Coordinates of N, CA and C in Angstrom, one line a residue:
M223 N 6.6 -38.5 65.2 CA 5.3 -38.3 64.5 C 4.3 -37.5 65.2
G224 N 4.7 -36.7 66.2 CA 3.8 -35.9 66.9 C 3.0 -36.6 68.0
R225 N 3.4 -37.8 68.4 CA 2.7 -38.6 69.4 C 3.4 -38.5 70.7
L226 N 2.6 -38.4 71.8 CA 3.2 -38.5 73.1 C 2.8 -39.9 73.6
D227 N 3.8 -40.6 74.0 CA 3.5 -42.0 74.6 C 4.4 -42.2 75.8
Q228 N 4.2 -43.4 76.4 CA 5.0 -43.7 77.6 C 6.5 -43.9 77.4
R229 N 6.9 -44.3 76.2 CA 8.3 -44.5 75.9 C 9.1 -43.2 76.0
D230 N 8.5 -42.2 75.4 CA 9.2 -40.9 75.3 C 9.0 -40.0 76.5
F231 N 7.9 -40.0 77.1 CA 7.6 -39.0 78.1 C 7.0 -39.7 79.4
G232 N 7.2 -40.9 79.6 CA 6.8 -41.6 80.8 C 5.3 -41.5 81.1
E233 N 5.0 -41.3 82.3 CA 3.6 -41.3 82.7 C 2.9 -40.0 82.2
F234 N 3.6 -38.9 82.1 CA 3.0 -37.7 81.5 C 2.6 -38.0 80.0
G235 N 3.4 -38.7 79.3 CA 3.0 -39.0 77.9 C 1.8 -39.8 77.8
K236 N 1.7 -40.8 78.7 CA 0.5 -41.7 78.7 C -0.7 -40.9 79.1
F237 N -0.6 -40.1 80.1 CA -1.7 -39.2 80.5 C -2.2 -38.3 79.4
S238 N -1.2 -37.6 78.8 CA -1.5 -36.6 77.8 C -2.2 -37.2 76.6
A239 N -1.7 -38.4 76.2 CA -2.3 -39.1 75.1 C -3.8 -39.5 75.4
Q240 N -4.0 -39.9 76.6 CA -5.4 -40.3 77.0 C -6.3 -39.1 77.0
V241 N -5.8 -37.9 77.5 CA -6.6 -36.7 77.5 C -6.9 -36.2 76.1
F242 N -5.8 -36.3 75.3 CA -6.0 -35.9 73.9 C -7.0 -36.7 73.2
N243 N -7.0 -38.1 73.4 CA -8.0 -39.0 72.8 C -9.4 -38.6 73.3
L244 N -9.5 -38.3 74.5 CA -10.8 -38.0 75.1 C -11.4 -36.7 74.5
M245 N -10.5 -35.7 74.4 CA -10.9 -34.4 73.8 C -11.2 -34.5 72.3
D246 N -10.5 -35.4 71.7 CA -10.6 -35.5 70.2 C -11.8 -36.4 69.8
W247 N -12.4 -37.2 70.7 CA -13.4 -38.1 70.3 C -14.6 -37.5 69.6
M248 N -15.2 -36.5 70.1 CA -16.4 -35.9 69.5 C -16.0 -35.2 68.2
P249 N -15.0 -34.3 68.2 CA -14.8 -33.6 66.9 C -14.5 -34.5 65.7
L250 N -13.8 -35.6 66.0 CA -13.5 -36.6 64.9 C -14.8 -37.2 64.3
R251 N -15.7 -37.5 65.2 CA -16.9 -38.2 64.7 C -17.8 -37.1 64.1
L252 N -17.9 -35.9 64.6 CA -18.7 -34.9 64.0 C -18.1 -34.5 62.6
S253 N -16.8 -34.5 62.4 CA -16.2 -34.3 61.1 C -16.6 -35.4 60.1
A254 N -16.5 -36.6 60.6 CA -16.9 -37.8 59.7 C -18.4 -37.7 59.3
I255 N -19.2 -37.4 60.3 CA -20.7 -37.3 60.0 C -20.9 -36.2 59.0
S256 N -20.2 -35.1 59.2 CA -20.4 -33.9 58.3 C -20.0 -34.3 56.9
F257 N -18.8 -35.0 56.7 CA -18.4 -35.4 55.4 C -19.4 -36.3 54.8
A258 N -20.0 -37.2 55.6 CA -21.1 -38.1 55.0 C -22.3 -37.3 54.6
V259 N -22.7 -36.3 55.3 CA -23.9 -35.5 55.0 C -23.7 -34.7 53.7
V260 N -22.5 -34.1 53.6 CA -22.3 -33.2 52.4 C -21.7 -34.0 51.2
G261 N -21.3 -35.2 51.4 CA -20.7 -36.0 50.3 C -21.6 -37.2 50.0
D262 N -20.9 -38.3 49.6 CA -21.7 -39.5 49.3 C -21.9 -40.3 50.6
F263 N -23.2 -40.1 51.1 CA -23.5 -40.6 52.4 C -23.2 -42.1 52.6
E264 N -23.8 -42.9 51.7 CA -23.7 -44.4 51.9 C -22.2 -44.9 51.9
D265 N -21.4 -44.4 50.9 CA -20.0 -44.8 50.9 C -19.3 -44.3 52.1
A266 N -19.5 -43.1 52.5 CA -18.8 -42.5 53.7 C -19.1 -43.4 54.9
V267 N -20.3 -43.7 55.2 CA -20.7 -44.5 56.3 C -20.1 -45.9 56.2
Y268 N -20.2 -46.5 55.0 CA -19.7 -47.8 54.8 C -18.2 -47.9 55.1
C269 N -17.5 -46.9 54.6 CA -16.0 -46.9 54.8 C -15.7 -46.7 56.2
W270 N -16.4 -45.8 56.9 CA -16.2 -45.5 58.3 C -16.4 -46.8 59.1
R271 N -17.4 -47.5 58.9 CA -17.8 -48.7 59.7 C -16.9 -49.9 59.4
S272 N -16.4 -50.0 58.1 CA -15.7 -51.2 57.7 C -14.2 -51.0 57.6
Q273 N -13.7 -49.8 57.4 CA -12.3 -49.6 57.1 C -11.5 -48.8 58.2
A274 N -12.2 -48.0 59.0 CA -11.5 -47.1 59.9 C -10.7 -47.9 61.0
S275 N -11.2 -49.0 61.4 CA -10.6 -49.7 62.5 C -9.2 -50.3 62.0
A276 N -9.0 -50.5 60.7 CA -7.7 -51.0 60.2 C -6.6 -50.0 60.3
W277 N -6.9 -48.7 60.4 CA -5.9 -47.7 60.5 C -5.2 -47.7 61.9
V278 N -3.9 -47.4 62.0 CA -3.2 -47.5 63.2 C -3.8 -46.6 64.3
R279 N -4.0 -45.4 64.0 CA -4.7 -44.5 64.9 C -6.2 -44.4 64.5
Q280 N -7.1 -45.0 65.2 CA -8.4 -45.2 64.8 C -9.1 -43.8 64.6
G281 N -8.9 -42.8 65.4 CA -9.5 -41.5 65.2 C -9.2 -40.9 63.8
I282 N -8.0 -40.9 63.4 CA -7.6 -40.4 62.1 C -8.2 -41.3 61.0
G283 N -8.2 -42.6 61.3 CA -8.8 -43.5 60.3 C -10.3 -43.2 60.1
I284 N -11.0 -42.8 61.1 CA -12.4 -42.5 61.0 C -12.6 -41.3 60.0
V285 N -11.8 -40.3 60.2 CA -11.9 -39.1 59.3 C -11.5 -39.4 57.9
L286 N -10.4 -40.1 57.8 CA -9.9 -40.4 56.5 C -10.8 -41.4 55.7
A287 N -11.3 -42.4 56.4 CA -12.2 -43.3 55.7 C -13.5 -42.6 55.3
S288 N -14.1 -41.8 56.2 CA -15.3 -41.1 55.9 C -15.1 -40.1 54.7
G289 N -14.0 -39.4 54.8 CA -13.7 -38.4 53.7 C -13.4 -39.1 52.4
A290 N -12.7 -40.2 52.4 CA -12.5 -41.0 51.2 C -13.8 -41.5 50.6
G291 N -14.6 -42.1 51.5 CA -15.9 -42.6 51.0 C -16.8 -41.5 50.5
A292 N -16.8 -40.3 51.1 CA -17.6 -39.2 50.7 C -17.1 -38.7 49.3
L293 N -15.8 -38.7 49.1 CA -15.3 -38.3 47.8 C -15.3 -39.3 46.7
G294 N -15.4 -40.6 47.1 CA -15.3 -41.7 46.1 C -13.9 -42.0 45.6
V295 N -12.9 -41.9 46.5 CA -11.6 -42.2 46.1 C -11.0 -43.3 47.1
K296 N -9.9 -43.9 46.6 CA -9.1 -44.8 47.5 C -7.9 -44.2 48.0
L297 N -7.6 -44.3 49.3 CA -6.4 -43.8 49.9 C -5.6 -45.0 50.5
G298 N -4.4 -44.8 50.8 CA -3.6 -45.8 51.6 C -2.5 -46.5 50.9
E299 N -1.8 -45.9 50.0 CA -0.7 -46.5 49.4 C 0.5 -46.5 50.3
P300 N 1.5 -47.3 50.1 CA 2.7 -47.3 50.9 C 3.4 -45.9 50.9
L301 N 3.9 -45.5 52.0 CA 4.5 -44.2 52.2 C 6.0 -44.3 52.6
I302 N 6.9 -43.6 52.0 CA 8.3 -43.6 52.5 C 8.4 -42.5 53.5
Y303 N 8.7 -42.8 54.7 CA 8.7 -41.9 55.8 C 10.0 -42.2 56.6
G304 N 10.9 -41.2 56.6 CA 12.2 -41.3 57.3 C 13.1 -42.4 56.8
G305 N 13.0 -42.6 55.5 CA 13.8 -43.7 54.9 C 13.2 -45.1 55.0
N306 N 12.1 -45.2 55.7 CA 11.5 -46.5 55.8 C 10.1 -46.5 55.0
I307 N 9.8 -47.7 54.5 CA 8.5 -47.8 53.8 C 7.4 -48.1 54.9
E308 N 6.4 -47.3 55.0 CA 5.3 -47.5 55.9 C 4.1 -47.9 55.1
F309 N 3.6 -49.1 55.4 CA 2.4 -49.6 54.7 C 1.2 -49.2 55.4
R310 N 0.2 -48.7 54.7 CA -1.0 -48.2 55.3 C -2.2 -48.9 54.6
P311 N -3.2 -49.3 55.4 CA -4.4 -50.0 54.9 C -5.1 -49.1 53.9
E312 N -5.8 -49.8 53.0 CA -6.6 -49.1 52.0 C -7.9 -48.5 52.6
L313 N -8.2 -47.3 52.3 CA -9.4 -46.7 52.7 C -10.2 -46.1 51.5
G314 N -11.5 -46.1 51.6 CA -12.3 -45.6 50.5 C -12.7 -46.5 49.4
L315 N -13.5 -46.0 48.5 CA -14.0 -46.8 47.4 C -13.8 -45.9 46.1
G316 N -13.7 -46.6 45.0 CA -13.6 -45.8 43.8 C -12.2 -45.7 43.2
D317 N -11.9 -44.6 42.5 CA -10.7 -44.4 41.8 C -9.5 -44.1 42.8
D318 N -8.3 -44.4 42.4 CA -7.1 -44.0 43.2 C -7.1 -42.5 43.2
A319 N -6.7 -41.9 44.4 CA -6.6 -40.5 44.5 C -5.4 -39.9 43.7
D320 N -5.7 -38.8 43.0 CA -4.6 -38.1 42.3 C -4.9 -36.6 42.4
A321 N -4.1 -35.8 41.7 CA -4.2 -34.4 41.9 C -5.6 -33.8 41.5
D322 N -6.3 -34.5 40.6 CA -7.6 -34.0 40.2 C -8.6 -34.0 41.3
Y323 N -8.4 -34.8 42.3 CA -9.3 -34.9 43.4 C -9.1 -33.8 44.5
L324 N -8.0 -33.0 44.3 CA -7.8 -32.0 45.3 C -8.9 -30.9 45.3
D325 N -9.4 -30.6 44.2 CA -10.5 -29.6 44.1 C -11.8 -30.2 44.8
S326 N -12.0 -31.5 44.6 CA -13.1 -32.2 45.2 C -13.0 -32.2 46.7
A327 N -11.8 -32.4 47.2 CA -11.5 -32.4 48.7 C -11.7 -31.0 49.3
V328 N -11.2 -30.0 48.6 CA -11.4 -28.6 49.0 C -12.9 -28.3 49.0
S329 N -13.6 -28.7 48.0 CA -15.1 -28.5 48.0 C -15.8 -29.2 49.1
L330 N -15.4 -30.4 49.4 CA -16.0 -31.2 50.5 C -15.8 -30.4 51.9
V331 N -14.6 -29.9 52.1 CA -14.3 -29.1 53.3 C -15.2 -27.9 53.3
W332 N -15.3 -27.1 52.2 CA -16.1 -25.9 52.2 C -17.6 -26.2 52.4
R333 N -18.1 -27.3 51.9 CA -19.5 -27.7 52.1 C -19.7 -28.1 53.6
T334 N -18.7 -28.7 54.2 CA -18.8 -29.0 55.6 C -18.8 -27.7 56.5
V335 N -18.0 -26.7 56.1 CA -18.0 -25.5 56.8 C -19.3 -24.8 56.7
V336 N -19.9 -24.8 55.5 CA -21.2 -24.1 55.3 C -22.3 -24.9 56.1
L337 N -22.2 -26.2 56.1 CA -23.2 -27.0 56.9 C -23.1 -26.5 58.4
W338 N -21.9 -26.4 59.0 CA -21.8 -26.0 60.4 C -22.2 -24.6 60.6
L339 N -21.9 -23.7 59.6 CA -22.4 -22.3 59.8 C -23.9 -22.2 59.8
V340 N -24.5 -23.0 58.9 CA -26.0 -23.0 58.8 C -26.6 -23.6 60.1
L341 N -26.0 -24.7 60.6 CA -26.5 -25.2 61.9 C -26.3 -24.2 63.1
L342 N -25.2 -23.5 63.1 CA -25.0 -22.5 64.1 C -26.0 -21.4 64.0
L343 N -26.3 -21.0 62.8 CA -27.3 -19.9 62.5 C -28.7 -20.4 63.0
L344 N -29.0 -21.6 62.7 CA -30.3 -22.1 63.1 C -30.4 -22.2 64.6
L345 N -29.3 -22.7 65.3 CA -29.3 -22.7 66.8 C -29.4 -21.3 67.4
T346 N -28.8 -20.3 66.8 CA -28.8 -19.0 67.2 C -30.2 -18.4 67.1
L347 N -30.8 -18.6 65.9 CA -32.2 -18.2 65.7 C -33.2 -18.9 66.7
A348 N -33.0 -20.1 66.9 CA -33.9 -20.9 67.8 C -33.7 -20.3 69.2
G349 N -32.5 -19.9 69.6 CA -32.3 -19.3 70.9 C -33.0 -17.9 71.1
W350 N -32.9 -17.2 70.0 CA -33.6 -15.8 70.0 C -35.1 -16.0 70.1
V351 N -35.6 -16.9 69.3 CA -37.1 -17.1 69.2 C -37.6 -17.7 70.5
G352 N -36.8 -18.6 71.1 CA -37.3 -19.3 72.3 C -37.0 -18.5 73.6
G353 N -36.1 -17.5 73.5 CA -35.8 -16.7 74.7 C -36.5 -15.5 74.8

């Protein structure tokens, strides 16, 4: 599943997993905050705080819970993976996710990109004015 851990790669796997978690800490949370700002703020923050810790990999749970809350959908149905059924905790509030929500998800990502571009522009302008 794309994970490096001690069983497969020994000490290197353990070290690389720790480094990856350290490097991924800030971007995961910035993405979740961005989803909250450009989506349904209250539901996104509520889902992040109350549901993300139930996910196996908490970092991914933060982004999924925040995104689901921002969109107003429920995620987390059982998934058949490699012939086995993998049960995943429920994330989000509202309706069950279906194909109609794909446009909303794409729109959420585009609004997030625009938010970060505007913030970058404002920081650049502040640097020019202050310098």
